[in-house]
mmCIF file of C-alpha atoms in Angstrom:
data_model
loop_
_atom_site.group_PDB
_atom_site.id
_atom_site.type_symbol
_atom_site.label_atom_id
_atom_site.label_comp_id
_atom_site.label_asym_id
_atom_site.label_seq_id
_atom_site.Cartn_x
_atom_site.Cartn_y
_atom_site.Cartn_z
ATOM 1 C CA VAL A 1 -9.227 22.349 25.413
ATOM 2 C CA THR A 2 -8.692 21.533 21.726
ATOM 3 C CA LYS A 3 -8.695 24.139 18.958
ATOM 4 C CA PHE A 4 -12.058 22.767 17.794
ATOM 5 C CA GLU A 5 -13.612 23.142 21.250
ATOM 6 C CA GLN A 6 -12.090 26.596 21.653
ATOM 7 C CA PHE A 7 -13.470 27.783 18.306
ATOM 8 C CA LEU A 8 -16.944 26.451 19.149
ATOM 9 C CA SER A 9 -16.978 28.193 22.514
ATOM 10 C CA ALA A 10 -17.577 31.609 20.923
ATOM 11 C CA THR A 11 -20.736 33.001 22.501
ATOM 12 C CA GLY A 12 -23.230 35.279 20.822
ATOM 13 C CA LYS A 13 -22.546 33.885 17.330
ATOM 14 C CA ILE A 14 -24.447 31.569 15.018
ATOM 15 C CA ILE A 15 -22.278 28.526 14.316
ATOM 16 C CA ARG A 16 -22.640 26.638 11.044
ATOM 17 C CA PHE A 17 -21.156 23.218 10.223
ATOM 18 C CA GLU A 18 -20.585 21.971 6.670
ATOM 19 C CA ASP A 19 -19.251 18.413 6.263
ATOM 20 C CA THR A 20 -17.571 16.755 3.305
ATOM 21 C CA THR A 21 -17.164 12.994 3.630
ATOM 22 C CA MET A 22 -13.670 11.639 3.050
ATOM 23 C CA PRO A 23 -12.544 7.997 2.652
ATOM 24 C CA THR A 24 -12.848 5.557 5.523
ATOM 25 C CA ILE A 25 -9.632 4.336 7.145
ATOM 26 C CA LYS A 26 -9.709 0.564 7.533
ATOM 27 C CA THR A 27 -7.770 -0.425 10.636
ATOM 28 C CA SER A 28 -6.898 -3.770 12.155
ATOM 29 C CA TYR A 29 -10.099 -4.059 14.213
ATOM 30 C CA GLU A 30 -12.549 -1.365 13.111
ATOM 31 C CA ASN A 31 -13.047 1.438 10.621
ATOM 32 C CA VAL A 32 -12.449 5.136 11.207
ATOM 33 C CA THR A 33 -14.728 7.498 9.310
ATOM 34 C CA THR A 34 -13.257 10.796 8.168
ATOM 35 C CA ARG A 35 -14.587 14.131 6.998
ATOM 36 C CA VAL A 36 -13.581 17.710 6.381
ATOM 37 C CA ARG A 37 -15.661 20.050 8.525
ATOM 38 C CA LYS A 38 -15.980 23.735 7.722
ATOM 39 C CA VAL A 39 -17.069 25.679 10.787
ATOM 40 C CA SER A 40 -18.352 29.237 10.514
ATOM 41 C CA ALA A 41 -18.817 31.229 13.715
ATOM 42 C CA GLY A 42 -20.153 34.588 12.617
ATOM 43 C CA PRO A 43 -17.603 35.969 10.138
ATOM 44 C CA ASP A 44 -14.844 33.586 11.303
ATOM 45 C CA VAL A 45 -14.235 30.344 9.369
ATOM 46 C CA LYS A 46 -11.992 27.395 10.241
ATOM 47 C CA TYR A 47 -11.465 24.011 8.609
ATOM 48 C CA PHE A 48 -10.942 20.756 10.480
ATOM 49 C CA PHE A 49 -10.114 17.216 9.428
ATOM 50 C CA GLN A 50 -12.138 14.921 11.666
ATOM 51 C CA LEU A 51 -11.639 11.238 12.367
ATOM 52 C CA GLU A 52 -14.329 9.250 14.185
ATOM 53 C CA LYS A 53 -14.379 5.822 15.752
ATOM 54 C CA PRO A 54 -17.523 4.453 17.351
ATOM 55 C CA THR A 55 -17.046 2.751 20.711
ATOM 56 C CA LYS A 56 -19.425 0.743 22.841
ATOM 57 C CA TYR A 57 -20.844 3.788 24.640
ATOM 58 C CA SER A 58 -19.766 6.820 22.600
ATOM 59 C CA THR A 59 -17.812 8.040 19.598
ATOM 60 C CA LYS A 60 -14.175 9.093 19.823
ATOM 61 C CA THR A 61 -13.441 12.054 17.561
ATOM 62 C CA ALA A 62 -10.202 13.808 16.676
ATOM 63 C CA SER A 63 -10.467 17.258 15.096
ATOM 64 C CA LEU A 64 -7.282 18.466 13.418
ATOM 65 C CA GLU A 65 -7.345 22.156 12.532
ATOM 66 C CA TYR A 66 -5.821 22.861 9.099
ATOM 67 C CA THR A 67 -2.376 23.943 10.373
ATOM 68 C CA ASP A 68 -2.210 20.862 12.623
ATOM 69 C CA LEU A 69 -3.192 18.684 9.653
ATOM 70 C CA VAL A 70 -0.283 20.113 7.638
ATOM 71 C CA GLU A 71 2.129 19.491 10.534
ATOM 72 C CA THR A 72 0.771 15.960 11.006
ATOM 73 C CA ILE A 73 1.429 15.117 7.344
ATOM 74 C CA LYS A 74 5.024 16.345 7.738
ATOM 75 C CA ALA A 75 5.350 14.282 10.925
ATOM 76 C CA ILE A 76 4.019 11.159 9.187
ATOM 77 C CA ASP A 77 6.716 11.562 6.524
ATOM 78 C CA THR A 78 9.353 11.880 9.266
ATOM 79 C CA LEU A 79 7.960 8.873 11.151
ATOM 80 C CA ILE A 80 8.020 6.782 7.959
ATOM 81 C CA ALA A 81 11.720 7.599 7.513
ATOM 82 C CA TYR A 82 12.423 6.763 11.167
ATOM 83 C CA SER A 83 10.491 3.492 10.936
ATOM 84 C CA GLU A 84 12.608 2.346 7.986
ATOM 85 C CA LYS A 85 15.755 2.822 10.084
ATOM 86 C CA ASP A 86 14.113 1.350 13.194
ATOM 87 C CA LYS A 87 13.270 -1.938 11.473
ATOM 88 C CA ALA A 88 16.843 -3.021 12.168
ATOM 89 C CA ALA A 89 16.778 -2.015 15.855
ATOM 90 C CA THR A 90 17.650 -4.793 18.269
ATOM 91 C CA VAL A 91 15.831 -3.518 21.395
ATOM 92 C CA ASP A 92 12.830 -5.471 22.640
ATOM 93 C CA TYR A 93 10.361 -2.577 22.410
ATOM 94 C CA PHE A 94 10.196 1.091 21.423
ATOM 95 C CA GLU A 95 7.744 3.586 20.002
ATOM 96 C CA ASN A 96 7.771 6.937 18.253
ATOM 97 C CA ARG A 97 4.751 9.228 18.141
ATOM 98 C CA PHE A 98 3.637 12.690 17.082
ATOM 99 C CA VAL A 99 1.083 14.609 19.162
ATOM 100 C CA ALA A 100 -1.158 17.378 17.795
ATOM 101 C CA ASP A 101 -4.026 18.915 19.764
ATOM 102 C CA GLY A 102 -5.246 15.729 21.453
ATOM 103 C CA PHE A 103 -4.491 13.472 18.470
ATOM 104 C CA GLU A 104 -1.539 11.084 18.244
ATOM 105 C CA ILE A 105 -0.051 9.031 15.431
ATOM 106 C CA GLY A 106 2.988 6.813 15.622
ATOM 107 C CA TYR A 107 4.406 3.331 15.532
ATOM 108 C CA PHE A 108 5.936 0.814 17.850
ATOM 109 C CA LYS A 109 8.181 -2.152 17.386
ATOM 110 C CA ASN A 110 7.582 -5.302 19.331
ATOM 111 C CA LYS A 111 8.090 -8.133 16.854
ATOM 112 C CA GLY A 112 7.578 -5.932 13.815
ATOM 113 C CA ILE A 113 6.556 -2.350 13.130
ATOM 114 C CA SER A 114 2.896 -1.563 13.948
ATOM 115 C CA TRP A 115 1.232 1.819 13.439
ATOM 116 C CA PHE A 116 -1.399 3.446 15.644
ATOM 117 C CA MET A 117 -3.534 6.556 16.036
ATOM 118 C CA ASP A 118 -5.130 7.777 19.245
ATOM 119 C CA LEU A 119 -8.202 9.872 18.502
ATOM 120 C CA ALA A 120 -8.953 11.116 22.009
ATOM 121 C CA LYS A 121 -6.795 12.853 24.581
ATOM 122 C CA TYR A 122 -8.839 11.437 27.466
ATOM 123 C CA GLY A 123 -10.502 8.116 28.125
ATOM 124 C CA SER A 124 -9.993 4.741 26.562
ATOM 125 C CA ASP A 125 -11.065 3.055 23.329
ATOM 126 C CA GLY A 126 -9.712 5.863 21.150
ATOM 127 C CA THR A 127 -6.707 3.953 19.817
ATOM 128 C CA VAL A 128 -6.704 2.186 16.464
ATOM 129 C CA PHE A 129 -3.971 0.060 14.895
ATOM 130 C CA PHE A 130 -3.051 -0.467 11.257
ATOM 131 C CA PRO A 131 -0.235 -2.256 9.431
ATOM 132 C CA ASP A 132 0.409 0.256 6.634
ATOM 133 C CA VAL A 133 0.648 4.006 7.164
ATOM 134 C CA SER A 134 0.702 4.848 3.433
ATOM 135 C CA VAL A 135 -3.102 4.607 3.127
ATOM 136 C CA VAL A 136 -3.565 6.837 6.181
ATOM 137 C CA ARG A 137 -1.050 9.336 4.780
ATOM 138 C CA ALA A 138 -2.901 9.428 1.446
ATOM 139 C CA ILE A 139 -6.226 10.193 3.181
ATOM 140 C CA PHE A 140 -4.629 12.969 5.260
ATOM 141 C CA ILE A 141 -3.177 14.503 2.070
ATOM 142 C CA ALA A 142 -6.571 14.213 0.339
ATOM 143 C CA ALA A 143 -8.165 16.046 3.297
ATOM 144 C CA LYS A 144 -5.581 18.840 3.038
ATOM 145 C CA GLU A 145 -6.208 19.139 -0.689
ATOM 146 C CA LYS A 146 -9.980 19.232 -0.116
ATOM 147 C CA ILE A 147 -9.579 22.057 2.407
ATOM 148 C CA ASP A 148 -7.271 23.914 -0.005
ATOM 149 C CA SER A 149 -9.978 23.710 -2.669
ATOM 150 C CA MET A 150 -12.659 24.969 -0.240
ATOM 151 C CA LYS A 151 -10.793 28.097 0.847
#
């Protein structure tokens, strides 16, 4: 169970969603829409950064709670540093990834460095690929800043 699902499972409370659209992430094959979602369950309020990718039969959604978003940004910075060193690696294949509450981001090296995100813990079709992580990092930082301004 993700933090988003756990927060929504509160019974006996009115739950309110407020969405703020964030920039779209253009990936190698499709686009990922993003938003900041404020969720109020009675007097309790939490903020999530959500990423959505439509698939043939459903939509894959990752919901990063604020603290996980902060940790993911730190992990992206660490992965960027690792990827710079790994460009010179001579092995045939490797990958590094960071996992947060059903969401994954990382890179692999086959012929060159390729970045990926997996938006869903279960099922298929939740993975997207992109050549440059700097745009993704900038959108994650913008989401954090938006949440900071909403608190």
